[in-house]
Amino acid sequence: MVRMPRTPETVARGRRLGAFLRQARGDRSIVEIAARAQISAETLRKIETGRLATPSFTTVAAVAAVLGLSLDEIAAQAQGDGDAALSA
């Protein structure tokens, strides 16, 4: 699959997504959450730091399920549309 070039908006959205997931993870380790989501710790680290600005839907959905987040919350935060409260 060919990925489209990252735009400044895509990069900013990826950073917001990563920051939100990092906040939601709290004091739980990257290794623990990644293992439960069945992804590599490096993938989760890249998402949280914004280096992976466009993770796959299945990856985001898996992390969301482990963190107890709805996809609506994640989408709102990534778009910068809201102050969705963390349910964790």
Coordinates of C-alpha atoms in Angstrom, one line a residue:
M1 CA 0.0 0.0 0.0
V2 CA 1.3 3.4 -0.9
R3 CA 0.9 6.1 1.7
M4 CA 0.2 9.7 0.8
P5 CA 2.8 12.3 1.7
R6 CA 2.3 13.7 5.2
T7 CA 0.9 17.2 5.3
P8 CA 1.4 19.6 8.2
E9 CA -2.2 18.8 9.1
T10 CA -1.6 15.1 9.1
V11 CA 1.5 15.5 11.3
A12 CA -0.4 17.7 13.8
R13 CA -3.3 15.2 13.9
G14 CA -0.8 12.4 14.6
R15 CA 0.8 14.3 17.4
R16 CA -2.6 15.1 19.0
L17 CA -3.5 11.4 18.7
G18 CA -0.2 10.3 20.2
A19 CA -0.5 12.8 23.1
F20 CA -4.0 11.7 23.9
L21 CA -3.1 8.0 23.9
R22 CA 0.0 8.7 26.1
Q23 CA -2.2 10.6 28.5
A24 CA -4.8 7.8 28.5
R25 CA -2.1 5.2 29.1
G26 CA -1.1 7.0 32.4
D27 CA 1.4 5.1 34.4
R28 CA 0.9 1.8 32.6
S29 CA 3.9 0.7 30.6
I30 CA 4.2 0.9 26.8
V31 CA 5.1 -2.8 26.9
E32 CA 2.0 -3.8 28.8
I33 CA -0.4 -1.9 26.7
A34 CA 1.2 -2.9 23.4
A35 CA 1.2 -6.6 24.4
R36 CA -2.5 -6.4 25.4
A37 CA -3.3 -4.7 22.0
Q38 CA -1.1 -7.3 20.2
I39 CA 1.1 -4.7 18.6
S40 CA 4.8 -4.0 19.1
A41 CA 6.0 -1.7 21.8
E42 CA 7.9 0.2 19.1
T43 CA 4.7 0.8 17.1
L44 CA 3.0 2.2 20.2
R45 CA 6.0 4.3 21.0
K46 CA 6.0 5.7 17.4
I47 CA 2.3 6.6 17.7
E48 CA 2.7 8.3 21.0
T49 CA 5.6 10.4 19.8
G50 CA 3.9 11.3 16.6
R51 CA 6.5 9.6 14.4
L52 CA 3.7 7.3 13.1
A53 CA 1.2 10.0 12.2
T54 CA -1.2 7.7 10.3
P55 CA -1.5 4.3 12.1
S56 CA -3.9 1.8 10.8
F57 CA -7.5 1.7 12.0
T58 CA -7.1 -1.8 13.4
T59 CA -4.0 -0.6 15.4
V60 CA -5.9 2.4 16.8
A61 CA -9.0 0.3 17.6
A62 CA -6.9 -2.3 19.4
V63 CA -5.1 0.3 21.6
A64 CA -8.5 2.1 22.2
A65 CA -10.0 -1.2 23.4
V66 CA -7.1 -1.8 25.8
L67 CA -7.3 1.7 27.2
G68 CA -11.1 1.7 27.5
L69 CA -11.5 4.6 25.0
S70 CA -14.2 5.0 22.4
L71 CA -13.1 5.6 18.8
D72 CA -15.3 8.8 19.0
E73 CA -13.1 10.1 21.8
I74 CA -10.0 9.4 19.9
A75 CA -11.3 10.9 16.7
A76 CA -12.3 14.1 18.5
Q77 CA -9.0 14.5 20.1
A78 CA -7.0 13.7 17.0
Q79 CA -9.0 16.3 15.1
G80 CA -8.6 18.8 17.8
D81 CA -12.4 19.1 18.1
G82 CA -13.0 18.6 21.7
D83 CA -12.0 18.2 25.3
A84 CA -13.2 14.6 25.5
A85 CA -12.7 13.5 29.1
L86 CA -10.6 10.4 29.7
S87 CA -12.6 7.6 31.0
A88 CA -9.5 5.9 32.5

